[in-house]
Amino acid sequence: MYALSAEDGTELWSYETGYSVRSSPAVTDGTVYIGSRDNKIYALSAEEGTEQWSFETEGSVLSSPTVVDGAVYVGSQDNTVYALTEQ
């Protein structure tokens, strides 16, 4: 996962997951949400690219996350749609 400057395209930061990322990220309130083929959903700091948290599913996460009212919704190849919130 790479974050690029909107001004000149230079790399701001990068983050390596355990396998490839096929989905589009969702960005809200300073957090980037991505799914990975390593069976995880990641929440990264939009400013620094550091991991805030991750959640492991039973299958690859190829769908793009969606954030609504503070909950992150994402489907996994384990035939489950997850709704994740802060606890």
Short mmCIF file of C-alpha atoms in Angstrom, two decimals:
data_model
loop_
_atom_site.label_atom_id
_atom_site.label_comp_id
_atom_site.label_asym_id
_atom_site.label_seq_id
_atom_site.Cartn_x
_atom_site.Cartn_y
_atom_site.Cartn_z
CA MET A 1 0.00 0.00 0.00
CA TYR A 2 1.40 3.38 -1.02
CA ALA A 3 0.32 6.93 -0.19
CA LEU A 4 1.31 9.53 -2.76
CA SER A 5 1.37 13.32 -2.59
CA ALA A 6 -1.58 14.85 -4.46
CA GLU A 7 0.68 17.81 -5.34
CA ASP A 8 3.60 16.09 -7.04
CA GLY A 9 3.09 12.30 -6.85
CA THR A 10 6.00 11.64 -4.52
CA GLU A 11 5.67 8.73 -2.09
CA LEU A 12 4.63 9.85 1.40
CA TRP A 13 4.66 6.41 3.00
CA SER A 14 4.21 2.72 2.27
CA TYR A 15 2.84 -0.23 4.23
CA GLU A 16 3.46 -3.90 3.50
CA THR A 17 0.76 -6.48 4.22
CA GLY A 18 1.35 -10.22 4.32
CA TYR A 19 0.09 -10.64 0.75
CA SER A 20 -1.27 -8.56 -2.13
CA VAL A 21 -3.96 -5.89 -1.84
CA ARG A 22 -6.62 -6.06 -4.58
CA SER A 23 -9.27 -3.76 -3.15
CA SER A 24 -9.59 0.02 -3.19
CA PRO A 25 -8.99 1.71 0.16
CA ALA A 26 -11.58 3.62 2.15
CA VAL A 27 -10.35 6.80 3.82
CA THR A 28 -12.21 8.60 6.58
CA ASP A 29 -11.31 10.65 9.66
CA GLY A 30 -7.57 10.23 9.15
CA THR A 31 -7.69 6.44 8.75
CA VAL A 32 -7.09 4.31 5.65
CA TYR A 33 -8.90 0.94 5.60
CA ILE A 34 -7.67 -1.82 3.29
CA GLY A 35 -8.34 -5.51 2.82
CA SER A 36 -5.61 -7.97 1.89
CA ARG A 37 -5.29 -11.44 0.46
CA ASP A 38 -3.53 -12.32 3.75
CA ASN A 39 -7.05 -12.61 5.28
CA LYS A 40 -6.79 -9.32 7.17
CA ILE A 41 -8.46 -5.93 7.25
CA TYR A 42 -6.09 -3.11 8.20
CA ALA A 43 -6.64 0.36 9.62
CA LEU A 44 -3.68 2.64 8.90
CA SER A 45 -2.92 6.21 9.88
CA ALA A 46 -3.51 8.32 6.77
CA GLU A 47 -0.77 10.72 7.88
CA GLU A 48 2.03 8.26 8.73
CA GLY A 49 0.97 4.87 7.35
CA THR A 50 1.35 3.17 10.70
CA GLU A 51 -0.97 0.32 11.62
CA GLN A 52 -3.70 1.31 14.07
CA TRP A 53 -5.27 -2.16 14.15
CA SER A 54 -5.94 -5.23 12.04
CA PHE A 55 -8.61 -7.92 12.06
CA GLU A 56 -8.15 -11.44 10.70
CA THR A 57 -10.91 -13.23 8.79
CA GLU A 58 -11.06 -16.82 7.57
CA GLY A 59 -10.61 -15.84 3.90
CA SER A 60 -8.97 -13.36 1.56
CA VAL A 61 -10.36 -9.84 1.72
CA LEU A 62 -10.76 -8.72 -1.88
CA SER A 63 -13.72 -6.36 -1.50
CA SER A 64 -13.29 -2.66 -0.83
CA PRO A 65 -14.15 -1.56 2.72
CA THR A 66 -16.98 0.90 3.30
CA VAL A 67 -17.29 3.11 6.39
CA VAL A 68 -20.73 4.18 7.62
CA ASP A 69 -21.49 5.78 11.00
CA GLY A 70 -18.14 4.69 12.45
CA ALA A 71 -18.42 1.04 11.38
CA VAL A 72 -16.19 -0.57 8.74
CA TYR A 73 -18.04 -3.03 6.48
CA VAL A 74 -16.11 -5.48 4.33
CA GLY A 75 -16.71 -8.85 2.73
CA SER A 76 -14.34 -11.81 2.89
CA GLN A 77 -13.98 -14.93 0.78
CA ASP A 78 -15.10 -16.86 3.85
CA ASN A 79 -18.66 -15.88 2.77
CA THR A 80 -19.01 -13.35 5.58
CA VAL A 81 -19.61 -9.59 5.62
CA TYR A 82 -17.94 -8.06 8.64
CA ALA A 83 -19.07 -4.94 10.52
CA LEU A 84 -16.19 -3.71 12.66
CA THR A 85 -16.39 -0.97 15.28
CA GLU A 86 -14.13 0.35 18.02
CA GLN A 87 -14.68 -1.34 21.34
#
